[in-house]
Amino acid sequence: MGVYFGNYCYVMIIVLVLGAEVRSQLLKNGYYSTSCPKAESIVRSTVESHFDSDPTISPGLLRLHFHDCFVQGCDGSVLIKGKSAEQAALASSGLRGFEVIDDAKARLESVCPGVVSCADILALAARDAVDLSSGPSWTVPTGRKDGRISLASEASNLPSPLDSVAVQKQKFQAKGLDTHDLVTLLGAHTIGQTDCQFFRYRLYNFTVTGNSDPTISPSFLTQLKTLCPPNGDGSKRVALDIGSPSNFDVSFFKNLRDGNGILESDQRLWSDSETNDVVKKYASTIRGLLGFRFDNEFGKAMIKMSSIDIKSDVDGEVRKICSQVN
């Protein structure tokens, strides 16, 4: 029985991997080259217009795409409105960028009605947001269909700022992403923001005696306490990369090396031997080869993430309005 169970698990793993590969093959570069040739340029111009008005929309779009892919797969389910939809989950607090996707969708519907999926718009918008923030660009395979299910209860598997490295690894592995992908994708925090309420406990109540988290450098601790006083506004926004908050670069990894990580889950990447190795490579003071490597690796990791649980014509559709199923 024991041997049979082991073989059964092995077979199941192969089936899951092959299933994921088959679904990822539904995507291809230039999917809309014939059906809607201007699709990508329309998304780009829409994102650029919003970015010009508010550059902080970039991390918002990145986070929106990340949340979409980790719940139900990259199927635009995070865009659906409803009392029990993903947007209602606690983990979805602060999600933004919906108006950018809606704007792009409206423009696309006027040119190519019923052709471009909301899921693809979100994947393209995330890429353009990074590019506009002085980050890398990459070719986004398209052809995703929009899902019909969105449940707040399923958002519980999203990574949390309180997660240990082991738990983070488990959550990423469950989506077919390895440790290298984990560290690389968290590098998106180089342009991210968070609320004081999500890390203030590290400043005042981290230990049973009420002391701060010892992994925070003393000088940075003073800076954070000024930004987030004990009785201050918990919703106050703070950049996750205070050194260069609007530039997509490797300073986030240097912050972790120097004890200047804001989220506990981020700083913990430095204390785990496996994740530390990746962080050190990205944080290297040697510019050029290692400095550019993060740019290259991030694009590859994003392509991999944006291929999670792709929907087909059988279990998906092309929504007319991104916030509701057809």
PDB file of N, CA, C and O in Angstrom, residues 8-53:
ATOM      1  N   TYR A   8       1.383   6.635  -6.815  1.00  0.00           N
ATOM      2  CA  TYR A   8       0.184   7.401  -7.156  1.00  0.00           C
ATOM      3  C   TYR A   8       0.475   8.900  -7.064  1.00  0.00           C
ATOM      4  O   TYR A   8       0.115   9.666  -7.949  1.00  0.00           O
ATOM      5  N   CYS A   9       1.163   9.288  -5.976  1.00  0.00           N
ATOM      6  CA  CYS A   9       1.516  10.705  -5.804  1.00  0.00           C
ATOM      7  C   CYS A   9       2.428  11.161  -6.927  1.00  0.00           C
ATOM      8  O   CYS A   9       2.291  12.259  -7.447  1.00  0.00           O
ATOM      9  N   TYR A  10       3.369  10.302  -7.290  1.00  0.00           N
ATOM     10  CA  TYR A  10       4.322  10.628  -8.340  1.00  0.00           C
ATOM     11  C   TYR A  10       3.595  10.862  -9.660  1.00  0.00           C
ATOM     12  O   TYR A  10       3.856  11.824 -10.383  1.00  0.00           O
ATOM     13  N   VAL A  11       2.621   9.962  -9.952  1.00  0.00           N
ATOM     14  CA  VAL A  11       1.848  10.093 -11.178  1.00  0.00           C
ATOM     15  C   VAL A  11       1.025  11.383 -11.156  1.00  0.00           C
ATOM     16  O   VAL A  11       0.925  12.101 -12.151  1.00  0.00           O
ATOM     17  N   MET A  12       0.447  11.677  -9.990  1.00  0.00           N
ATOM     18  CA  MET A  12      -0.376  12.879  -9.875  1.00  0.00           C
ATOM     19  C   MET A  12       0.451  14.136 -10.126  1.00  0.00           C
ATOM     20  O   MET A  12      -0.005  15.086 -10.757  1.00  0.00           O
ATOM     21  N   ILE A  13       1.681  14.159  -9.614  1.00  0.00           N
ATOM     22  CA  ILE A  13       2.558  15.306  -9.815  1.00  0.00           C
ATOM     23  C   ILE A  13       2.844  15.489 -11.295  1.00  0.00           C
ATOM     24  O   ILE A  13       2.794  16.597 -11.834  1.00  0.00           O
ATOM     25  N   ILE A  14       3.115  14.370 -11.988  1.00  0.00           N
ATOM     26  CA  ILE A  14       3.385  14.432 -13.427  1.00  0.00           C
ATOM     27  C   ILE A  14       2.163  14.972 -14.166  1.00  0.00           C
ATOM     28  O   ILE A  14       2.263  15.821 -15.047  1.00  0.00           O
ATOM     29  N   VAL A  15       0.976  14.495 -13.784  1.00  0.00           N
ATOM     30  CA  VAL A  15      -0.259  14.941 -14.428  1.00  0.00           C
ATOM     31  C   VAL A  15      -0.457  16.434 -14.233  1.00  0.00           C
ATOM     32  O   VAL A  15      -0.807  17.164 -15.159  1.00  0.00           O
ATOM     33  N   LEU A  16      -0.206  16.916 -12.998  1.00  0.00           N
ATOM     34  CA  LEU A  16      -0.373  18.336 -12.717  1.00  0.00           C
ATOM     35  C   LEU A  16       0.605  19.176 -13.521  1.00  0.00           C
ATOM     36  O   LEU A  16       0.244  20.215 -14.070  1.00  0.00           O
ATOM     37  N   VAL A  17       1.848  18.726 -13.587  1.00  0.00           N
ATOM     38  CA  VAL A  17       2.870  19.463 -14.330  1.00  0.00           C
ATOM     39  C   VAL A  17       2.535  19.499 -15.816  1.00  0.00           C
ATOM     40  O   VAL A  17       2.595  20.543 -16.467  1.00  0.00           O
ATOM     41  N   LEU A  18       2.147  18.342 -16.355  1.00  0.00           N
ATOM     42  CA  LEU A  18       1.815  18.277 -17.773  1.00  0.00           C
ATOM     43  C   LEU A  18       0.582  19.117 -18.072  1.00  0.00           C
ATOM     44  O   LEU A  18       0.507  19.790 -19.105  1.00  0.00           O
ATOM     45  N   GLY A  19      -0.399  19.105 -17.137  1.00  0.00           N
ATOM     46  CA  GLY A  19      -1.600  19.916 -17.317  1.00  0.00           C
ATOM     47  C   GLY A  19      -1.260  21.383 -17.389  1.00  0.00           C
ATOM     48  O   GLY A  19      -1.790  22.123 -18.217  1.00  0.00           O
ATOM     49  N   ALA A  20      -0.333  21.822 -16.535  1.00  0.00           N
ATOM     50  CA  ALA A  20       0.085  23.221 -16.521  1.00  0.00           C
ATOM     51  C   ALA A  20       0.803  23.574 -17.817  1.00  0.00           C
ATOM     52  O   ALA A  20       0.604  24.653 -18.375  1.00  0.00           O
ATOM     53  N   GLU A  21       1.611  22.632 -18.310  1.00  0.00           N
ATOM     54  CA  GLU A  21       2.350  22.883 -19.549  1.00  0.00           C
ATOM     55  C   GLU A  21       1.403  22.991 -20.735  1.00  0.00           C
ATOM     56  O   GLU A  21       1.546  23.850 -21.607  1.00  0.00           O
ATOM     57  N   VAL A  22       0.409  22.109 -20.780  1.00  0.00           N
ATOM     58  CA  VAL A  22      -0.561  22.135 -21.879  1.00  0.00           C
ATOM     59  C   VAL A  22      -1.308  23.463 -21.872  1.00  0.00           C
ATOM     60  O   VAL A  22      -1.516  24.088 -22.914  1.00  0.00           O
ATOM     61  N   ARG A  23      -1.697  23.923 -20.670  1.00  0.00           N
ATOM     62  CA  ARG A  23      -2.438  25.173 -20.585  1.00  0.00           C
ATOM     63  C   ARG A  23      -1.560  26.362 -20.987  1.00  0.00           C
ATOM     64  O   ARG A  23      -2.034  27.298 -21.618  1.00  0.00           O
ATOM     65  N   SER A  24      -0.290  26.327 -20.581  1.00  0.00           N
ATOM     66  CA  SER A  24       0.592  27.438 -20.930  1.00  0.00           C
ATOM     67  C   SER A  24       0.801  27.514 -22.438  1.00  0.00           C
ATOM     68  O   SER A  24       1.103  28.575 -22.985  1.00  0.00           O
ATOM     69  N   GLN A  25       0.620  26.383 -23.120  1.00  0.00           N
ATOM     70  CA  GLN A  25       0.785  26.366 -24.577  1.00  0.00           C
ATOM     71  C   GLN A  25      -0.382  27.048 -25.293  1.00  0.00           C
ATOM     72  O   GLN A  25      -0.353  27.251 -26.508  1.00  0.00           O
ATOM     73  N   LEU A  26      -1.420  27.399 -24.522  1.00  0.00           N
ATOM     74  CA  LEU A  26      -2.531  28.144 -25.106  1.00  0.00           C
ATOM     75  C   LEU A  26      -2.108  29.571 -25.425  1.00  0.00           C
ATOM     76  O   LEU A  26      -2.766  30.273 -26.189  1.00  0.00           O
ATOM     77  N   LEU A  27      -1.003  29.992 -24.805  1.00  0.00           N
ATOM     78  CA  LEU A  27      -0.508  31.348 -25.007  1.00  0.00           C
ATOM     79  C   LEU A  27       0.521  31.384 -26.119  1.00  0.00           C
ATOM     80  O   LEU A  27       1.255  30.427 -26.343  1.00  0.00           O
ATOM     81  N   LYS A  28       0.583  32.519 -26.803  1.00  0.00           N
ATOM     82  CA  LYS A  28       1.626  32.689 -27.805  1.00  0.00           C
ATOM     83  C   LYS A  28       1.901  34.174 -28.003  1.00  0.00           C
ATOM     84  O   LYS A  28       1.039  35.028 -27.741  1.00  0.00           O
ATOM     85  N   ASN A  29       3.086  34.482 -28.446  1.00  0.00           N
ATOM     86  CA  ASN A  29       3.438  35.872 -28.733  1.00  0.00           C
ATOM     87  C   ASN A  29       2.659  36.345 -29.960  1.00  0.00           C
ATOM     88  O   ASN A  29       2.519  35.616 -30.938  1.00  0.00           O
ATOM     89  N   GLY A  30       2.143  37.563 -29.878  1.00  0.00           N
ATOM     90  CA  GLY A  30       1.409  38.121 -31.006  1.00  0.00           C
ATOM     91  C   GLY A  30       0.070  37.476 -31.259  1.00  0.00           C
ATOM     92  O   GLY A  30      -0.401  37.415 -32.399  1.00  0.00           O
ATOM     93  N   TYR A  31      -0.577  36.996 -30.217  1.00  0.00           N
ATOM     94  CA  TYR A  31      -1.874  36.311 -30.348  1.00  0.00           C
ATOM     95  C   TYR A  31      -2.907  37.182 -31.065  1.00  0.00           C
ATOM     96  O   TYR A  31      -3.748  36.683 -31.821  1.00  0.00           O
ATOM     97  N   TYR A  32      -2.848  38.494 -30.853  1.00  0.00           N
ATOM     98  CA  TYR A  32      -3.840  39.408 -31.440  1.00  0.00           C
ATOM     99  C   TYR A  32      -3.341  40.100 -32.714  1.00  0.00           C
ATOM    100  O   TYR A  32      -3.955  41.065 -33.174  1.00  0.00           O
ATOM    101  N   SER A  33      -2.255  39.622 -33.277  1.00  0.00           N
ATOM    102  CA  SER A  33      -1.654  40.295 -34.432  1.00  0.00           C
ATOM    103  C   SER A  33      -2.609  40.413 -35.612  1.00  0.00           C
ATOM    104  O   SER A  33      -2.516  41.359 -36.413  1.00  0.00           O
ATOM    105  N   THR A  34      -3.537  39.477 -35.723  1.00  0.00           N
ATOM    106  CA  THR A  34      -4.510  39.512 -36.820  1.00  0.00           C
ATOM    107  C   THR A  34      -5.880  39.997 -36.352  1.00  0.00           C
ATOM    108  O   THR A  34      -6.509  40.839 -37.002  1.00  0.00           O
ATOM    109  N   SER A  35      -6.332  39.485 -35.211  1.00  0.00           N
ATOM    110  CA  SER A  35      -7.677  39.801 -34.722  1.00  0.00           C
ATOM    111  C   SER A  35      -7.811  41.205 -34.135  1.00  0.00           C
ATOM    112  O   SER A  35      -8.890  41.810 -34.188  1.00  0.00           O
ATOM    113  N   CYS A  36      -6.715  41.731 -33.610  1.00  0.00           N
ATOM    114  CA  CYS A  36      -6.742  43.094 -33.049  1.00  0.00           C
ATOM    115  C   CYS A  36      -5.305  43.621 -33.018  1.00  0.00           C
ATOM    116  O   CYS A  36      -4.670  43.674 -31.960  1.00  0.00           O
ATOM    117  N   PRO A  37      -4.784  44.010 -34.170  1.00  0.00           N
ATOM    118  CA  PRO A  37      -3.368  44.385 -34.315  1.00  0.00           C
ATOM    119  C   PRO A  37      -2.890  45.492 -33.369  1.00  0.00           C
ATOM    120  O   PRO A  37      -1.723  45.521 -32.999  1.00  0.00           O
ATOM    121  N   LYS A  38      -3.782  46.382 -32.980  1.00  0.00           N
ATOM    122  CA  LYS A  38      -3.372  47.503 -32.130  1.00  0.00           C
ATOM    123  C   LYS A  38      -3.600  47.238 -30.642  1.00  0.00           C
ATOM    124  O   LYS A  38      -3.456  48.144 -29.819  1.00  0.00           O
ATOM    125  N   ALA A  39      -3.921  46.006 -30.284  1.00  0.00           N
ATOM    126  CA  ALA A  39      -4.262  45.672 -28.899  1.00  0.00           C
ATOM    127  C   ALA A  39      -3.185  46.108 -27.906  1.00  0.00           C
ATOM    128  O   ALA A  39      -3.466  46.816 -26.923  1.00  0.00           O
ATOM    129  N   GLU A  40      -1.951  45.697 -28.150  1.00  0.00           N
ATOM    130  CA  GLU A  40      -0.885  45.993 -27.195  1.00  0.00           C
ATOM    131  C   GLU A  40      -0.555  47.484 -27.146  1.00  0.00           C
ATOM    132  O   GLU A  40      -0.254  48.027 -26.082  1.00  0.00           O
ATOM    133  N   SER A  41      -0.622  48.152 -28.274  1.00  0.00           N
ATOM    134  CA  SER A  41      -0.324  49.586 -28.282  1.00  0.00           C
ATOM    135  C   SER A  41      -1.425  50.378 -27.582  1.00  0.00           C
ATOM    136  O   SER A  41      -1.151  51.404 -26.939  1.00  0.00           O
ATOM    137  N   ILE A  42      -2.656  49.897 -27.659  1.00  0.00           N
ATOM    138  CA  ILE A  42      -3.754  50.566 -26.959  1.00  0.00           C
ATOM    139  C   ILE A  42      -3.597  50.420 -25.453  1.00  0.00           C
ATOM    140  O   ILE A  42      -3.793  51.375 -24.699  1.00  0.00           O
ATOM    141  N   VAL A  43      -3.235  49.231 -25.013  1.00  0.00           N
ATOM    142  CA  VAL A  43      -3.002  49.011 -23.579  1.00  0.00           C
ATOM    143  C   VAL A  43      -1.845  49.885 -23.113  1.00  0.00           C
ATOM    144  O   VAL A  43      -1.922  50.553 -22.071  1.00  0.00           O
ATOM    145  N   ARG A  44      -0.791  49.908 -23.897  1.00  0.00           N
ATOM    146  CA  ARG A  44       0.391  50.695 -23.539  1.00  0.00           C
ATOM    147  C   ARG A  44       0.043  52.186 -23.398  1.00  0.00           C
ATOM    148  O   ARG A  44       0.428  52.837 -22.419  1.00  0.00           O
ATOM    149  N   SER A  45      -0.663  52.728 -24.367  1.00  0.00           N
ATOM    150  CA  SER A  45      -0.979  54.162 -24.321  1.00  0.00           C
ATOM    151  C   SER A  45      -1.905  54.482 -23.155  1.00  0.00           C
ATOM    152  O   SER A  45      -1.815  55.559 -22.555  1.00  0.00           O
ATOM    153  N   THR A  46      -2.778  53.547 -22.817  1.00  0.00           N
ATOM    154  CA  THR A  46      -3.679  53.751 -21.684  1.00  0.00           C
ATOM    155  C   THR A  46      -2.897  53.779 -20.376  1.00  0.00           C
ATOM    156  O   THR A  46      -3.103  54.662 -19.526  1.00  0.00           O
ATOM    157  N   VAL A  47      -2.017  52.807 -20.190  1.00  0.00           N
ATOM    158  CA  VAL A  47      -1.195  52.757 -18.979  1.00  0.00           C
ATOM    159  C   VAL A  47      -0.320  54.004 -18.889  1.00  0.00           C
ATOM    160  O   VAL A  47      -0.187  54.608 -17.820  1.00  0.00           O
ATOM    161  N   GLU A  48       0.252  54.394 -20.002  1.00  0.00           N
ATOM    162  CA  GLU A  48       1.127  55.566 -20.031  1.00  0.00           C
ATOM    163  C   GLU A  48       0.374  56.833 -19.628  1.00  0.00           C
ATOM    164  O   GLU A  48       0.892  57.680 -18.891  1.00  0.00           O
ATOM    165  N   SER A  49      -0.863  56.958 -20.089  1.00  0.00           N
ATOM    166  CA  SER A  49      -1.683  58.118 -19.749  1.00  0.00           C
ATOM    167  C   SER A  49      -1.935  58.198 -18.241  1.00  0.00           C
ATOM    168  O   SER A  49      -1.807  59.267 -17.635  1.00  0.00           O
ATOM    169  N   HIS A  50      -2.262  57.078 -17.635  1.00  0.00           N
ATOM    170  CA  HIS A  50      -2.503  57.046 -16.191  1.00  0.00           C
ATOM    171  C   HIS A  50      -1.202  57.236 -15.416  1.00  0.00           C
ATOM    172  O   HIS A  50      -1.186  57.889 -14.362  1.00  0.00           O
ATOM    173  N   PHE A  51      -0.127  56.671 -15.926  1.00  0.00           N
ATOM    174  CA  PHE A  51       1.179  56.788 -15.275  1.00  0.00           C
ATOM    175  C   PHE A  51       1.633  58.246 -15.250  1.00  0.00           C
ATOM    176  O   PHE A  51       2.207  58.712 -14.248  1.00  0.00           O
ATOM    177  N   ASP A  52       1.390  58.956 -16.325  1.00  0.00           N
ATOM    178  CA  ASP A  52       1.781  60.365 -16.398  1.00  0.00           C
ATOM    179  C   ASP A  52       1.073  61.188 -15.323  1.00  0.00           C
ATOM    180  O   ASP A  52       1.623  62.167 -14.807  1.00  0.00           O
ATOM    181  N   SER A  53      -0.134  60.797 -14.995  1.00  0.00           N
ATOM    182  CA  SER A  53      -0.900  61.503 -13.961  1.00  0.00           C
ATOM    183  C   SER A  53      -0.528  61.046 -12.561  1.00  0.00           C
ATOM    184  O   SER A  53      -0.545  61.823 -11.606  1.00  0.00           O
TER     185      SER A  53
END
